Structure formats: structure tokens, C-alpha cells
Amino acid sequence: MVRRPQPAAPSSGAWPAVVVLSMGLLLFVFVAWQYLWDEPRGSDDDLRPRRAVDQTPVVGAPQRIRRFLDSIVPPDSGALPATPPWMWDTPALARFFKGNGAALDNLGDLLEDADWHPAHAAWHAVDLGADPRWPAALALKQAECAYLARLGQEEAAFVAAIDLADLGKRLEEVWAWPSFYSRALEAQERSAQALAELLKKTRLPEETLRQFQRQFSLCQPAADKLVEALNAFYLHEKKLIFGPASGEPLDTMPGGTQLKRPGRLFFKPQATLRLFMEHFRRLKMEAQAPLANVGLISVKDAAAQHQLGYQPNSAGESYCAARMEGYRALPAQLGLARARGGLVVTLFAVRRCIAEQRTLPPTLESLRPRYLLDVPHDPFSASPLHYDIRRGWIWSVGIDLRSQGGAPTSPAMRDPAEPTVEIGVGIAAAVQ
């Protein structure tokens, strides 16, 4: 009888190898899943702008802004001087002002447009706020103020300074690109500086100053506008990540983007978008909180919690951190703009008191209700502004939240740690 060969029994050492191989395969699948899986899209209803898209067929403001910027003639040197225009010598000031007559006319046409249609899709086509000629454009209006003041045309100089504030107010409402908001704050700063310089030496009557005070007050930036702008900026970042897949109208894509954003290694779109949600929600809280409390709501600290490196979404975290750099300072910048605005409004009231009563007010509170309905509070401390009647200074505690007794600068309110305006007269001069 022939015996069939029996199959060899498996070696006892083969089982551990199979187990290790299976565990390795399972680990590989798990790691691959970690890198490839993306989070489900979260709800962002609270981050959507409440302003409806403007359906006007054609708007002209974007083209007028481009025409204005194209007509700017830089100074003879090609670069703006480091000093403010009211410190330039008269020939240089006259050349810059007179050489930009066309630009000033174009800006006048732009400001005469009653409705810029800031919610129109046309603003999304080109990032006009990022144009490098804006500093020269804003300096031009300051130069106009300085030149007219030297000619003795004080009222016209005030009108030019108010035009800057009006320009800032218009740009504050254009949310298509974040750069417009930054330009709005720059225009507000330039306007406040020019008005502080004019008010320090003004001889205008109380009635005229009252009109200018009212016009300037209407142009001040507001926290609720920043909150809505942050919603729009979140939507802007969402479009940059997803393109048309974001579900937004195609004509509102930044720069007219039509294609979906290309994939990137270690970049999870949904997880990255969730990071933007967290940061913009925190920024909205900062924009509405007293600036003395912003240390309790720190977006910068939150961003530091996301470690970079070869993590599943390391590229997304790095991208988000880089993009948020341009947004984190907005609440503090708005606080500075509001502080400057409050200082200038208060300075208007003091100069009106001097023009009418020929004396300095003993306290800022005494300006109510004749010259101020309410005394502006310091947005940094939520307390009244500081007033030194002997020196003739009014100041804010600034970003360091500490009063050092005032710190006049040229241009005025340049020091963010102690924005200060000079009244132009102290108690000693008032007594004489």
C-alpha cells in the first residue's frame, strides 16, 4: 500500500510574522486614513454677512477709483518724504499739489457719487485696495490741506480733511477684499492727523466748527461694521480655498477665479476652513469687547496651539496661520482709529468753546451738552479721555493701557501707546 505524503505542518514561527504583517498593514491603513480623511463641513451660518448682494446692473465706483489712482503723480523724488505734508517746504508742497490737479478732480467726482454700491460683485474683480499708489493718494489730500491752510483758505483746508474721512467711511463698507478695510483705517488716520493740525491753529467761528465736527463724527469707524466685515473676510478665505465649490456666486470669486483650488499635500480643505471659523469667531468677540480685555480672547494664542510639521493638515495649519496674520490686528487698529476719532471730536468741542467763550473748559464733562452730546470714552480703557488744562493736551491711554501724561507727536496721535492731540493753547495763555 502506497502512503501519500502528508502536508508539512506550519512552522510555529510563521504565526508571529503573519500577525506583525497584519498589524503593520492595519497601521498603514490607519495612518493613510488620518492623512486622507477630511472633516465634514461645519455650519458657518453665524459667519455669513447679513448684507445682500447688490443686483444693480452696472456700477461705476470701481472704475472711478482706478481712474483716480492712475492719475496720481508722485513727488519729484519719486518717493514720499518721511515727514507729514505740513512740514514740507512750500515749493515742494505746491509742486505736489498743483501737479495732481487731475487726480484731485477725479477724487472729487468719486466722492460726489452718492452710492458706491459697496455690496456689488464688481468689487471682487480686482483688489484695488492693494494698489501701491494709495499712500501717495492719501498724502495728496493731506498736502491739499496743508497748502490751502498756508494760503489762508482755512475753511477749504477743513473740507479737504473731511473728504479724507469720507473716503475712509466709503472704503470701510467695501468688504470684497480685506485691503479695502485697511485703506479705510489709513484714510481715517490721515484725516484725524490733518484735522488735529488745523484745529490747533484754527480761527474759524464756532458755527463753522460745529458743522465740521458733525460731518467728521458721521464718518467715524464702528465696531459693528468690523464685525460684519470679518464675516465677509471669512467668506473671502472660504472662496480662496474652495473656489466655486464654496457655493458662492461665480461673479464674487476673488479675482474672477473660476476653477477649484488645486490639491496640496498635507492640506485638508474642510479642516483648514474649520480653523478659519475658530479664528474669525474669536476676532468677532475681540471686536465687540473692551480693548482692555482682549488679552482674555487672544487669536494669536489660539493660532499657536496648532503645531506645524508633518501632521495630516500641517500645510493647512500653516496656510491658515499665514493668512490670519493680516486680520489679527484689526480690533486693535479699529481701537486706535476710534481713539483718534474721539480725540479729534473732543478737540473740535474744545476749540468751539474757546471760539465762543474765549476760555478753556475746566473739564471735558463741562463741554456737555452745548459742544458735545456725550464725551467720547477711551476705547482702550472704557474710561473718559485724559485732559491736561495747563498743557493743553487731550490723550488716550493707548495700546499699553497706561497713561504717561500725554505724548504729543508730529503728526498728531502717531504714538499708539499714547495718542495725544494739542489744543493749541494752555491755561496760562488762556488767562493772559
XYZ file of C-alpha atoms in Angstrom:
432
model
C 0.000 0.000 0.000
C 1.382 3.380 -1.096
C 1.339 6.076 1.541
C 0.536 9.592 0.361
C 2.828 12.317 1.612
C 1.219 14.461 4.302
C 1.481 18.254 4.027
C 4.030 19.742 6.317
C 2.637 21.344 9.437
C 3.088 25.077 9.504
C 6.040 26.270 11.449
C 5.192 27.767 14.767
C 7.427 30.731 13.916
C 5.260 31.798 10.942
C 2.315 32.966 13.044
C 4.093 35.922 14.652
C 5.199 37.097 11.205
C 1.627 36.986 9.940
C 0.422 38.891 12.992
C 3.134 41.542 12.614
C 2.399 41.894 8.909
C -1.324 42.256 9.609
C -0.700 44.844 12.308
C 1.645 46.744 10.008
C -0.944 46.737 7.254
C -3.602 47.910 9.704
C -1.311 50.673 10.946
C -0.575 51.756 7.371
C -4.287 51.912 6.578
C -4.948 53.892 9.766
C -2.163 56.394 9.054
C -3.247 56.738 5.432
C -6.797 57.331 6.611
C -5.589 60.011 9.003
C -3.880 61.851 6.145
C -6.605 61.372 3.541
C -9.768 61.761 5.620
C -11.151 65.291 5.910
C -13.659 66.623 8.396
C -17.281 67.137 7.377
C -18.124 70.729 6.595
C -19.275 72.541 9.720
C -22.010 75.134 10.000
C -20.895 78.691 9.342
C -24.268 80.439 9.330
C -23.057 82.820 12.047
C -20.162 83.870 9.800
C -22.201 84.886 6.794
C -22.629 88.607 6.025
C -26.163 89.813 6.546
C -25.885 92.261 3.649
C -27.462 91.089 0.397
C -25.505 91.203 -2.851
C -26.264 94.331 -4.877
C -28.059 93.421 -8.121
C -27.524 96.776 -9.858
C -26.572 96.002 -13.483
C -23.542 98.322 -13.696
C -21.716 100.416 -11.086
C -19.011 102.974 -11.745
C -17.202 103.396 -8.406
C -14.518 100.706 -9.001
C -13.616 102.274 -12.360
C -13.521 105.749 -10.796
C -11.147 104.531 -8.093
C -8.875 103.051 -10.749
C -9.004 106.314 -12.724
C -8.134 108.271 -9.586
C -5.171 106.035 -8.747
C -3.936 106.085 -12.354
C -3.872 109.884 -12.321
C -1.669 110.196 -9.215
C 1.613 111.976 -9.985
C 4.283 111.084 -7.394
C 6.596 113.738 -5.902
C 9.635 114.814 -7.899
C 11.879 112.468 -5.936
C 9.609 109.539 -6.746
C 9.142 108.736 -3.045
C 7.050 110.433 -0.390
C 9.013 112.370 2.246
C 9.055 110.811 5.700
C 7.623 113.979 7.263
C 3.916 114.942 7.085
C 2.964 117.410 4.307
C 2.511 120.377 6.677
C 6.242 120.127 7.438
C 7.291 120.249 3.768
C 8.764 123.411 2.321
C 6.264 125.472 0.374
C 7.747 124.951 -3.139
C 7.698 121.143 -2.769
C 4.190 121.265 -1.339
C 2.969 123.476 -4.187
C 4.514 121.247 -6.875
C 2.932 118.098 -5.453
C -0.455 119.757 -5.022
C -0.601 121.562 -8.369
C 0.846 118.615 -10.277
C -2.075 116.462 -9.130
C -4.954 118.663 -10.183
C -6.403 115.903 -12.357
C -6.170 113.376 -9.518
C -7.970 115.722 -7.119
C -10.697 116.297 -9.703
C -11.087 112.541 -10.137
C -11.342 112.069 -6.372
C -13.925 114.835 -6.218
C -16.008 113.037 -8.845
C -15.638 109.816 -6.863
C -16.832 111.368 -3.596
C -19.752 113.075 -5.318
C -21.122 109.633 -6.185
C -23.870 109.240 -3.587
C -23.891 105.425 -3.658
C -20.791 103.346 -4.283
C -22.812 100.112 -4.201
C -20.253 98.515 -1.836
C -22.001 95.122 -1.943
C -21.797 94.830 -5.733
C -19.953 91.901 -7.301
C -17.838 94.275 -9.429
C -15.596 94.962 -6.416
C -14.419 91.329 -6.430
C -12.824 91.507 -9.881
C -9.595 93.309 -8.885
C -8.018 94.000 -5.488
C -7.908 97.783 -5.862
C -7.253 98.213 -2.148
C -3.829 96.608 -2.567
C -2.698 99.182 -5.147
C 0.708 100.585 -4.061
C -0.307 104.147 -5.004
C -2.701 104.531 -2.078
C -0.115 106.091 0.297
C 0.582 108.823 -2.269
C -3.155 109.285 -2.828
C -3.846 109.803 0.878
C -0.795 112.036 1.305
C -2.109 114.151 -1.576
C -5.231 115.082 0.390
C -3.089 115.956 3.402
C -0.916 118.083 1.117
C -4.039 119.835 -0.128
C -4.996 120.624 3.488
C -1.541 121.982 4.260
C -1.301 124.050 1.075
C -4.738 125.618 1.455
C -4.018 126.408 5.111
C -0.810 128.224 4.114
C -2.789 130.259 1.596
C -5.131 131.273 4.409
C -8.036 129.272 2.969
C -8.749 127.594 6.283
C -12.310 126.533 5.569
C -11.282 124.853 2.300
C -8.490 123.063 4.178
C -11.047 121.633 6.616
C -13.189 120.461 3.698
C -10.196 118.590 2.246
C -9.551 116.890 5.602
C -13.208 115.887 5.925
C -13.010 114.452 2.398
C -10.349 112.057 3.673
C -12.664 110.903 6.455
C -15.488 110.497 3.939
C -13.218 108.398 1.717
C -12.367 106.215 4.706
C -16.055 105.764 5.521
C -16.790 104.671 1.950
C -13.897 102.199 1.869
C -14.945 100.782 5.256
C -18.116 99.459 3.631
C -16.361 97.640 0.756
C -15.782 94.090 2.033
C -14.856 92.332 -1.209
C -11.146 92.378 -0.266
C -9.577 92.840 3.198
C -7.259 95.514 1.799
C -10.127 97.998 1.492
C -10.687 97.945 5.249
C -7.004 98.609 5.897
C -7.085 101.547 3.475
C -10.187 102.847 5.250
C -8.332 102.946 8.571
C -5.354 104.649 6.898
C -7.636 107.319 5.437
C -9.254 107.845 8.845
C -5.838 108.225 10.448
C -4.682 110.758 7.838
C -7.889 112.738 8.230
C -7.608 112.820 12.026
C -3.975 113.942 11.812
C -4.785 116.741 9.370
C -7.741 117.954 11.441
C -5.700 117.909 14.648
C -3.115 120.120 12.944
C -5.752 122.508 11.597
C -7.699 122.713 14.870
C -4.587 123.552 16.838
C -4.348 126.882 14.986
C -7.910 127.482 13.829
C -9.558 130.892 13.778
C -12.871 129.694 12.400
C -16.066 130.720 14.234
C -17.960 128.322 16.454
C -20.787 127.819 13.948
C -18.424 126.664 11.198
C -16.514 124.362 13.534
C -19.809 122.837 14.673
C -20.674 121.881 11.097
C -17.278 120.288 10.509
C -17.489 118.444 13.841
C -20.814 116.936 12.826
C -19.509 115.899 9.396
C -16.421 114.268 10.886
C -18.453 112.460 13.562
C -20.609 110.825 10.893
C -17.504 109.340 9.254
C -16.131 107.500 12.285
C -15.483 103.739 12.030
C -17.720 101.482 14.088
C -17.245 98.118 15.798
C -20.403 96.670 14.270
C -19.027 97.414 10.800
C -15.856 95.480 11.635
C -17.929 92.525 12.863
C -19.794 92.395 9.556
C -16.560 92.918 7.630
C -14.993 89.938 9.432
C -17.908 87.801 8.257
C -17.171 88.888 4.698
C -13.440 88.233 5.141
C -14.188 84.703 6.334
C -16.252 84.167 3.202
C -13.337 85.560 1.182
C -10.988 82.964 2.685
C -13.533 80.223 2.064
C -13.664 81.167 -1.614
C -9.869 81.117 -1.846
C -9.851 77.529 -0.558
C -12.814 76.076 -2.436
C -13.369 78.383 -5.399
C -16.801 77.826 -6.996
C -17.222 74.720 -4.819
C -17.803 77.137 -1.928
C -21.324 77.587 -3.263
C -20.932 81.360 -3.658
C -21.868 83.207 -6.884
C -19.195 82.920 -9.561
C -19.010 86.675 -10.115
C -17.974 87.142 -6.466
C -14.926 84.870 -6.716
C -11.747 86.796 -5.737
C -10.112 87.995 -8.931
C -12.681 86.153 -11.008
C -11.462 82.684 -10.012
C -13.375 80.016 -11.934
C -11.509 76.789 -11.148
C -11.422 74.772 -7.964
C -8.262 75.322 -5.957
C -5.633 72.634 -6.677
C -4.993 69.975 -4.072
C -1.948 70.279 -1.837
C -0.002 67.771 0.193
C -0.898 67.757 3.905
C -3.772 70.179 3.209
C -7.314 69.300 4.272
C -9.734 71.916 2.946
C -12.544 71.262 5.426
C -10.243 71.041 8.445
C -8.475 74.220 7.324
C -11.783 76.006 6.893
C -12.734 74.980 10.432
C -9.565 76.702 11.689
C -10.651 79.879 9.925
C -14.076 79.556 11.562
C -12.492 79.390 15.025
C -10.218 82.363 14.430
C -12.848 84.631 12.892
C -15.303 83.861 15.693
C -12.673 84.866 18.222
C -11.874 88.019 16.252
C -15.540 88.999 16.241
C -15.563 88.629 20.025
C -12.494 90.873 20.262
C -14.078 93.483 18.011
C -17.057 93.761 20.365
C -15.183 93.525 23.683
C -13.497 96.415 25.535
C -9.929 96.514 24.297
C -8.666 96.278 27.872
C -9.999 92.704 27.876
C -8.584 91.479 24.567
C -5.901 89.536 26.390
C -8.670 87.183 27.519
C -9.609 86.449 23.894
C -6.339 86.002 22.060
C -6.485 84.782 18.489
C -2.708 84.772 18.382
C -2.566 82.330 21.291
C -5.168 80.152 19.629
C -3.123 80.011 16.446
C -0.059 78.940 18.406
C -1.901 75.854 19.626
C -1.851 74.390 16.131
C 1.514 72.700 15.750
C 3.113 72.637 12.343
C 5.263 69.899 10.836
C 4.429 66.686 9.031
C 0.970 66.426 10.536
C -2.058 65.352 8.473
C -3.063 69.001 7.948
C 0.243 70.757 8.548
C 0.073 72.669 5.254
C -3.474 73.760 6.060
C -2.496 74.949 9.531
C 0.482 76.838 8.115
C -1.693 78.401 5.420
C -4.311 79.489 7.954
C -1.710 80.972 10.306
C -0.138 82.965 7.465
C -3.476 84.265 6.202
C -4.695 85.227 9.688
C -1.650 87.445 10.249
C -3.384 90.138 8.232
C -6.525 90.005 10.371
C -5.376 89.635 13.982
C -4.506 93.286 14.494
C -7.807 94.638 13.147
C -9.588 95.020 16.532
C -6.632 96.949 17.974
C -6.331 99.032 14.786
C -10.011 99.849 14.996
C -9.483 100.824 18.636
C -6.739 103.247 17.600
C -8.949 104.697 14.867
C -11.808 105.183 17.325
C -9.445 106.737 19.871
C -8.125 109.186 17.276
C -11.663 109.981 16.186
C -12.792 110.580 19.762
C -9.799 112.821 20.414
C -10.491 114.934 17.323
C -14.222 115.221 18.096
C -13.310 116.350 21.622
C -10.757 118.784 20.202
C -13.461 120.221 17.941
C -15.651 120.774 21.007
C -12.845 122.438 22.970
C -11.977 124.767 20.095
C -15.662 125.664 19.720
C -15.736 126.524 23.422
C -12.643 128.690 23.019
C -14.085 130.407 19.939
C -17.358 131.216 21.705
C -16.358 131.752 25.344
C -12.699 132.783 24.941
C -11.589 130.329 27.589
C -10.696 126.681 28.039
C -13.313 124.352 29.537
C -12.384 123.400 33.121
C -13.196 119.738 32.395
C -14.232 117.738 29.366
C -17.524 116.968 31.081
C -18.313 120.696 31.090
C -18.496 120.563 27.291
C -21.870 118.825 27.592
C -24.428 119.454 26.226
C -23.516 122.628 24.350
C -20.498 121.266 22.474
C -20.823 117.509 22.974
C -23.893 115.363 23.473
C -21.663 112.793 25.174
C -17.983 113.000 25.990
C -16.193 110.293 23.952
C -14.755 107.481 26.037
C -11.360 105.947 25.517
C -11.980 102.687 23.586
C -8.942 101.130 25.244
C -9.922 101.706 28.863
C -13.660 102.443 28.504
C -12.935 105.457 30.751
C -13.008 109.179 29.915
C -10.177 110.622 27.859
C -7.417 112.386 29.798
C -7.256 116.193 29.770
C -4.453 118.461 30.981
C -5.744 122.032 31.013
C -2.357 123.548 31.841
C -0.514 121.936 28.966
C -3.480 121.980 26.630
C -3.365 118.243 25.856
C -6.000 115.545 25.443
C -4.917 111.915 25.191
C -5.848 108.236 25.260
C -4.079 105.559 27.296
C -3.331 103.730 24.040
C -2.465 100.120 23.429
C -0.407 99.729 26.616
C -3.434 100.802 28.743
C -1.224 103.121 30.838
C -1.366 106.905 30.951
C 2.035 108.593 30.852
C 0.719 112.155 30.947
C 0.330 112.637 27.206
C 2.868 112.481 24.380
C 2.388 114.980 21.518
C 3.892 113.869 18.220
C 4.099 115.108 14.654
C 1.920 114.046 13.004
C -0.544 114.075 15.874
C -1.566 110.793 17.555
C 1.261 108.896 15.903
C 2.256 107.069 19.096
C -0.120 104.096 19.541
C 0.882 103.848 23.204
C -0.350 107.392 23.964
C -2.334 109.076 21.144
C -2.359 112.783 22.005
C -3.758 115.979 20.491
C -2.691 119.521 21.330
C -5.396 122.115 21.864
C -3.040 124.882 20.779
C -3.452 126.860 23.984
C -2.874 126.098 27.665
C -4.322 127.602 30.816
C -1.515 130.154 31.095
C -2.198 131.514 27.623
C -5.936 131.472 28.285
C -5.523 133.582 31.431
C -3.485 136.186 29.561
